[in-house]
Amino acid sequence: MNDMAAVILISVGVLFNIFGCIGLLRLPDIYNRLQAATKCVTLGCCSILIGVLVHFGIGGAGFRALVAIPILFFTATVAAHALVRGAYHFGTKLDKRTVKDDYREAVK
Amino acid sequence: MRYLAIFILSMIFWLLITFRFTIPNITAGAVASAITAAIFGRYYFHNVYKFLQPRRWYWFTVYLVTFIWACIMANFDVAYRVLHPAMPIRPGIVKITTTLRSEFARTLLANSITMTPGTITVDIIGDEIFVHWIYIRSDDPARYTKMVTGRFEEYIKKFAE
Amino acid sequence: MTGFMNILLYIQIALCAPCLYRIIRGPSIPDRMVGIDIFGILVVGICGIISVITEKDFILDIGIAWVILSFIGTLTLAKYLGGKKLNE
């Protein structure tokens, strides 16, 4: 029973990772790519870690997987903020389908 | 008091990832936590007594449940946009205003915006948060502020301010 | 059940290919950094699946250490892109 739940959670995680990587390939500019990839891959890896927690049960290894989840969330989101800000200041152009850019006058 | 709070948090973290309750292990953890508290203690937790109010923990739980639900929805949203042959995107950077004051609350709000459907925080200047949105649904500032922050702002205000 | 877990492990490892494609062919320098960042997160998933297959839990420690080191590396590169000092 536990094994079945763990396998289902890990499969869902791998499926989300696949979506994230397709987004990394298909979307047109860096900002959209970063969005799709960060969201999908972070939640996919969290789902895999929850599967690991279910598999090992409450104990040393389970708590280790549980501690990794908030670390993963904070580091992934903060790294995404830093990257998107760095890319804007570096001068990366927005895609031509972009309809609005409020940030340009703010950094001037 | 601040130093004590960060010492206890580091100690809990150490015990969770090692999970061996022998004397040498606990001693090593205590030494490492003391060094961490001595270095970083003055940067965090300006009001430690907030940890002791049960009302804040209740709103934190509500926030956590909403946040996890928003995360799962965000993934299906991204999957729909990525797998659709025509890729329905209409991206842009919008400016929203926040009423949160403390640094910790603003960090949490920025992280929540990043994990909710279709948005990522670019920068915070003063009171204004700049958000890159993958599909801009409205051109009216009051409406899109409500769409982006959702209910996170009031929950965070209740437990972190 | 172990066979199915092995298939999942191979899929997860194969997902590194889009990141490598982005690192090699990325039109600009920030695109390559996005590839490096996502690569660092994917490795944590690989560590989790390997620890389930082999029943050894120290591999999870490698995952935690990897995600923190990858975070520091990405932050340094991003600050370098923005042209700011590290303490700003």
Coordinates of N, CA, C and O in Angstrom, one line a residue, chain A residues 16 19-20 22-24 26-29 31-32 34-44 58-61 63-64 67 71 73-74 76-78 80-82 84-85 88-89 94-95 97-107, chain B residues 13 16-19 67-68 71-72 74-76 78-79 81-95 104 107-108 110-111 113-125 128 130 132-134 136 138-139 144:
Chain A
F16 N 5.4 16.1 -14.0 CA 5.5 17.6 -13.9 C 6.9 18.0 -14.4 O 7.0 19.0 -15.1
F19 N 6.7 18.3 -18.1 CA 6.1 19.5 -18.6 C 7.1 20.7 -18.5 O 7.1 21.5 -19.4
G20 N 7.8 20.8 -17.4 CA 8.7 21.9 -17.2 C 9.8 21.9 -18.3 O 10.1 23.0 -18.8
I22 N 9.6 20.6 -21.3 CA 9.0 21.0 -22.6 C 8.9 22.5 -22.6 O 9.1 23.1 -23.7
G23 N 8.4 23.1 -21.5 CA 8.4 24.5 -21.5 C 9.7 25.2 -21.7 O 9.8 26.2 -22.4
L24 N 10.8 24.6 -21.1 CA 12.1 25.1 -21.3 C 12.5 25.1 -22.8 O 13.2 26.0 -23.3
R26 N 10.1 25.1 -25.5 CA 9.2 25.6 -26.5 C 9.0 27.1 -26.4 O 8.8 27.8 -27.4
L27 N 8.9 27.6 -25.1 CA 8.5 29.0 -24.9 C 9.5 30.0 -25.5 O 10.7 29.7 -25.6
P28 N 9.0 31.2 -25.9 CA 9.8 32.1 -26.8 C 11.0 32.9 -26.1 O 12.0 33.0 -26.7
D29 N 10.8 33.5 -24.9 CA 11.9 34.2 -24.4 C 12.2 33.8 -23.0 O 11.5 33.0 -22.4
Y31 N 12.1 35.0 -20.0 CA 11.2 35.2 -18.8 C 10.1 34.2 -18.7 O 9.9 33.6 -17.7
N32 N 9.5 33.9 -19.9 CA 8.5 32.8 -19.9 C 9.1 31.4 -19.6 O 8.5 30.6 -18.9
L34 N 11.8 30.8 -17.8 CA 12.1 30.7 -16.4 C 10.9 30.4 -15.6 O 10.9 29.6 -14.6
Q35 N 9.8 31.1 -15.9 CA 8.5 30.8 -15.2 C 8.1 29.4 -15.3 O 7.9 28.7 -14.2
A36 N 7.9 28.8 -16.5 CA 7.4 27.5 -16.6 C 8.4 26.5 -16.0 O 8.0 25.6 -15.2
A37 N 9.7 26.7 -16.2 CA 10.6 25.7 -15.7 C 10.7 25.7 -14.2 O 10.6 24.7 -13.5
T38 N 10.8 26.9 -13.6 CA 10.9 27.0 -12.1 C 9.7 26.4 -11.4 O 9.8 25.5 -10.6
K39 N 8.5 26.7 -11.9 CA 7.3 26.2 -11.2 C 7.2 24.7 -11.4 O 7.1 24.0 -10.4
C40 N 7.2 24.2 -12.6 CA 7.0 22.8 -12.8 C 8.1 21.9 -12.2 O 7.8 21.0 -11.5
V41 N 9.3 22.3 -12.4 CA 10.4 21.4 -11.9 C 10.5 21.5 -10.4 O 10.7 20.4 -9.7
T42 N 10.2 22.6 -9.7 CA 10.2 22.7 -8.3 C 9.1 21.8 -7.7 O 9.4 21.0 -6.8
L43 N 7.9 21.9 -8.2 CA 6.8 21.1 -7.6 C 7.0 19.7 -8.0 O 6.7 18.8 -7.1
G44 N 7.6 19.4 -9.1 CA 7.8 18.0 -9.5 C 8.8 17.3 -8.5 O 8.6 16.2 -8.0
I58 N 8.1 7.4 8.7 CA 8.6 8.4 9.7 C 9.9 7.8 10.3 O 9.9 6.8 10.9
G59 N 11.0 8.6 10.1 CA 12.3 8.1 10.6 C 13.4 9.0 10.1 O 13.1 10.1 9.6
G60 N 14.6 8.6 10.2 CA 15.7 9.4 9.8 C 15.6 9.9 8.3 O 15.6 11.1 8.0
A61 N 15.4 8.9 7.4 CA 15.4 9.3 6.0 C 14.2 10.1 5.6 O 14.3 11.0 4.8
F63 N 12.5 12.2 7.5 CA 12.7 13.6 8.0 C 13.6 14.3 7.1 O 13.5 15.5 6.8
R64 N 14.7 13.6 6.6 CA 15.6 14.3 5.7 C 14.9 14.8 4.4 O 15.1 15.9 4.0
V67 N 12.8 17.8 5.3 CA 13.6 19.1 5.5 C 14.0 19.6 4.1 O 14.0 20.8 3.9
I71 N 13.6 23.9 1.9 CA 14.9 24.4 1.3 C 14.8 24.5 -0.2 O 15.1 25.6 -0.8
F73 N 12.0 24.9 -2.0 CA 11.1 26.0 -2.4 C 11.8 27.4 -2.3 O 11.8 28.2 -3.2
F74 N 12.4 27.6 -1.1 CA 13.0 29.0 -0.9 C 14.2 29.2 -1.9 O 14.3 30.2 -2.5
A76 N 14.8 27.8 -4.8 CA 14.4 27.9 -6.2 C 13.7 29.2 -6.5 O 14.0 29.9 -7.5
T77 N 12.8 29.7 -5.6 CA 12.2 31.0 -5.9 C 13.1 32.1 -5.8 O 13.1 33.0 -6.7
V78 N 14.0 32.1 -4.8 CA 15.0 33.3 -4.7 C 15.9 33.3 -5.9 O 16.3 34.3 -6.5
A80 N 15.2 32.2 -8.9 CA 14.5 32.7 -10.0 C 14.4 34.2 -10.0 O 14.5 34.9 -11.1
H81 N 14.1 34.8 -8.8 CA 14.0 36.3 -8.8 C 15.3 36.9 -9.2 O 15.4 37.8 -10.0
A82 N 16.5 36.3 -8.7 CA 17.8 36.9 -9.0 C 18.1 36.8 -10.4 O 18.6 37.7 -11.1
V84 N 15.9 36.5 -13.0 CA 15.1 37.3 -13.9 C 15.5 38.8 -13.8 O 15.5 39.5 -14.8
R85 N 15.9 39.2 -12.6 CA 16.3 40.6 -12.4 C 17.7 40.8 -13.1 O 17.9 41.8 -13.9
Y88 N 17.1 41.1 -16.8 CA 16.6 42.4 -17.3 C 17.7 43.4 -17.3 O 17.8 44.2 -18.3
H89 N 18.5 43.5 -16.2 CA 19.6 44.5 -16.2 C 20.7 44.2 -17.2 O 21.4 45.1 -17.6
L94 N 12.6 41.6 -24.3 CA 11.4 40.8 -24.1 C 10.9 40.3 -25.4 O 11.2 40.9 -26.5
D95 N 10.0 39.3 -25.4 CA 9.5 38.7 -26.7 C 8.6 39.8 -27.4 O 8.1 40.7 -26.8
R97 N 5.8 39.4 -28.6 CA 4.3 39.4 -28.2 C 4.0 40.1 -26.9 O 2.9 40.2 -26.5
T98 N 5.0 40.7 -26.3 CA 4.8 41.3 -25.0 C 4.0 42.6 -25.2 O 4.2 43.4 -26.1
V99 N 3.0 42.8 -24.3 CA 2.0 43.9 -24.5 C 2.3 45.0 -23.5 O 1.7 46.1 -23.7
K100 N 3.1 44.8 -22.5 CA 3.2 45.8 -21.4 C 4.5 45.7 -20.7 O 5.0 44.6 -20.5
D101 N 5.2 46.8 -20.4 CA 6.4 46.8 -19.7 C 6.5 48.0 -18.8 O 6.9 49.1 -19.2
D102 N 6.1 47.8 -17.5 CA 6.1 48.9 -16.5 C 7.5 49.1 -15.9 O 7.8 50.1 -15.3
Y103 N 8.3 48.1 -16.1 CA 9.6 48.1 -15.3 C 10.6 49.0 -16.0 O 11.5 49.5 -15.3
R104 N 10.4 49.4 -17.3 CA 11.4 50.1 -18.0 C 11.6 51.5 -17.4 O 12.7 51.9 -17.2
E105 N 10.5 52.1 -17.1 CA 10.7 53.5 -16.6 C 11.1 53.5 -15.2 O 11.8 54.4 -14.7
A106 N 10.9 52.4 -14.4 CA 11.3 52.4 -13.0 C 12.8 52.2 -12.9 O 13.3 52.8 -11.9
V107 N 13.4 51.5 -13.8 CA 14.9 51.4 -13.6 C 15.6 52.5 -14.3 O 16.8 52.7 -14.0
Chain B
F13 N 16.9 21.9 13.2 CA 17.3 21.5 11.8 C 18.3 20.4 11.8 O 18.2 19.4 11.1
L16 N 16.9 17.1 12.9 CA 16.1 16.5 11.9 C 16.9 15.8 10.8 O 16.6 14.7 10.3
I17 N 18.0 16.5 10.3 CA 18.7 15.9 9.2 C 19.7 14.9 9.7 O 20.1 14.0 8.9
T18 N 20.1 14.9 10.9 CA 21.0 13.7 11.3 C 20.2 12.6 12.0 O 20.4 11.5 11.7
F19 N 19.3 13.0 12.9 CA 18.4 12.0 13.5 C 19.2 10.9 14.3 O 18.9 9.7 14.2
F67 N -1.6 28.1 -0.3 CA -0.4 28.2 -1.1 C -0.2 26.9 -1.8 O 0.1 26.9 -3.0
I68 N -0.4 25.7 -1.2 CA -0.2 24.5 -1.8 C -1.2 24.3 -2.9 O -0.8 23.8 -4.0
C71 N -0.1 26.3 -5.9 CA 1.0 25.7 -6.6 C 0.5 24.6 -7.5 O 1.0 24.6 -8.7
I72 N -0.4 23.7 -7.1 CA -0.8 22.7 -7.9 C -1.6 23.2 -9.1 O -1.4 22.8 -10.3
A74 N -1.1 26.1 -10.5 CA -0.1 26.8 -11.3 C 0.5 25.7 -12.3 O 0.8 26.0 -13.4
N75 N 0.8 24.5 -11.8 CA 1.4 23.5 -12.6 C 0.5 23.1 -13.8 O 0.9 23.0 -14.9
F76 N -0.8 23.0 -13.5 CA -1.7 22.6 -14.6 C -1.9 23.7 -15.6 O -2.0 23.5 -16.8
V78 N 0.5 25.9 -16.3 CA 1.7 25.9 -17.2 C 1.7 24.8 -18.2 O 2.0 24.9 -19.3
A79 N 1.2 23.6 -17.7 CA 1.1 22.4 -18.6 C 0.2 22.7 -19.8 O 0.5 22.4 -20.9
R81 N -0.5 25.7 -21.1 CA 0.1 26.7 -22.0 C 1.2 26.1 -22.8 O 1.4 26.5 -24.0
V82 N 1.9 25.1 -22.2 CA 3.1 24.6 -22.9 C 2.6 23.5 -23.9 O 3.2 23.5 -25.0
L83 N 1.6 22.7 -23.6 CA 1.2 21.7 -24.5 C 0.3 22.1 -25.6 O 0.1 21.4 -26.6
H84 N -0.4 23.3 -25.4 CA -1.3 23.8 -26.4 C -0.5 24.1 -27.7 O 0.5 24.8 -27.6
P85 N -1.0 23.7 -28.9 CA -0.2 23.9 -30.1 C 0.1 25.4 -30.4 O 1.1 25.8 -30.9
A86 N -0.9 26.3 -30.1 CA -0.7 27.7 -30.5 C -0.1 28.5 -29.4 O 0.3 29.7 -29.6
M87 N 0.2 27.9 -28.2 CA 0.8 28.6 -27.0 C 0.1 29.9 -26.7 O 0.6 31.0 -27.1
P88 N -1.0 29.9 -26.0 CA -1.8 31.1 -25.7 C -1.0 31.9 -24.6 O -1.3 31.9 -23.4
I89 N -0.1 32.8 -25.0 CA 0.6 33.6 -24.1 C 0.4 35.1 -24.5 O 0.3 35.4 -25.7
R90 N 0.4 36.0 -23.5 CA 0.3 37.4 -23.7 C 1.1 38.1 -22.6 O 0.6 38.7 -21.7
P91 N 2.4 38.0 -22.7 CA 3.3 38.3 -21.5 C 3.5 39.8 -21.4 O 3.3 40.6 -22.3
G92 N 3.9 40.2 -20.2 CA 4.2 41.6 -19.9 C 4.6 41.8 -18.5 O 4.4 40.9 -17.7
I93 N 5.1 42.9 -18.2 CA 5.5 43.2 -16.8 C 4.6 44.3 -16.2 O 4.5 45.4 -16.8
V94 N 3.9 44.0 -15.1 CA 3.0 44.9 -14.5 C 3.5 45.4 -13.2 O 4.3 44.7 -12.6
K95 N 2.9 46.5 -12.7 CA 3.4 47.1 -11.4 C 2.2 47.0 -10.5 O 1.1 47.5 -10.8
F104 N 10.5 40.4 6.1 CA 10.1 39.0 6.0 C 8.8 38.8 5.3 O 8.6 37.9 4.4
T107 N 9.2 39.3 1.6 CA 9.9 38.2 0.9 C 8.9 37.0 0.7 O 8.8 36.4 -0.3
L108 N 8.0 36.8 1.8 CA 7.0 35.7 1.6 C 6.1 36.1 0.5 O 5.7 35.2 -0.3
A110 N 6.6 37.9 -2.2 CA 7.2 37.7 -3.5 C 7.3 36.2 -3.8 O 7.1 35.8 -5.0
N111 N 7.7 35.4 -2.8 CA 7.8 33.9 -3.1 C 6.4 33.4 -3.5 O 6.3 32.5 -4.4
I113 N 3.9 35.0 -4.9 CA 3.6 35.4 -6.3 C 4.3 34.6 -7.3 O 3.8 34.2 -8.3
T114 N 5.6 34.2 -7.0 CA 6.3 33.4 -7.9 C 5.7 32.0 -8.1 O 5.7 31.5 -9.2
M115 N 5.2 31.4 -7.1 CA 4.7 30.1 -7.2 C 3.2 30.0 -7.6 O 2.7 28.9 -7.9
T116 N 2.5 31.1 -7.7 CA 1.1 31.1 -8.1 C 1.0 31.1 -9.6 O 1.9 31.5 -10.3
P117 N -0.2 30.8 -10.2 CA -0.3 30.6 -11.7 C 0.2 31.8 -12.5 O -0.3 32.9 -12.4
G118 N 1.2 31.6 -13.3 CA 1.5 32.5 -14.4 C 2.3 33.8 -14.0 O 2.4 34.6 -14.9
T119 N 2.8 33.9 -12.8 CA 3.4 35.2 -12.4 C 4.8 34.9 -11.8 O 5.0 33.8 -11.2
I120 N 5.7 35.8 -12.0 CA 7.0 35.7 -11.4 C 7.5 37.2 -11.0 O 7.3 38.1 -11.7
T121 N 8.0 37.3 -9.7 CA 8.4 38.6 -9.3 C 9.7 39.0 -9.9 O 10.7 38.2 -9.9
V122 N 9.8 40.2 -10.4 CA 11.1 40.7 -11.0 C 11.8 41.5 -10.0 O 13.0 41.3 -9.8
D123 N 11.2 42.5 -9.3 CA 11.9 43.4 -8.4 C 11.0 44.1 -7.5 O 9.8 44.1 -7.7
I124 N 11.5 44.5 -6.3 CA 10.8 45.3 -5.4 C 11.5 46.6 -5.3 O 12.6 46.7 -4.9
I125 N 10.8 47.8 -5.6 CA 11.4 49.1 -5.4 C 10.4 49.9 -4.5 O 9.3 50.2 -5.0
E128 N 6.5 49.2 -4.5 CA 6.0 48.6 -5.7 C 6.7 47.3 -6.1 O 7.9 47.2 -6.0
F130 N 7.2 44.6 -9.1 CA 7.1 44.4 -10.5 C 7.0 42.9 -10.8 O 7.8 42.1 -10.3
H132 N 6.3 39.8 -13.7 CA 6.1 39.4 -15.0 C 5.0 38.4 -15.1 O 5.0 37.4 -14.4
W133 N 4.0 38.6 -16.0 CA 2.8 37.8 -16.1 C 2.7 37.2 -17.4 O 2.9 37.9 -18.5
I134 N 2.5 35.9 -17.5 CA 2.5 35.2 -18.8 C 1.3 35.4 -19.6 O 1.3 35.4 -20.8
I136 N -1.7 38.4 -19.5 CA -2.3 39.5 -18.9 C -3.8 39.5 -19.1 O -4.2 39.6 -20.3
S138 N -6.2 41.5 -17.7 CA -7.0 42.7 -17.5 C -6.0 43.9 -17.6 O -4.8 43.8 -17.3
D139 N -6.4 45.0 -18.1 CA -5.6 46.2 -18.2 C -5.8 47.2 -17.1 O -5.2 48.3 -17.1
Y144 N -6.0 43.9 -11.7 CA -4.9 42.9 -11.8 C -4.1 42.8 -10.5 O -3.6 41.8 -10.2

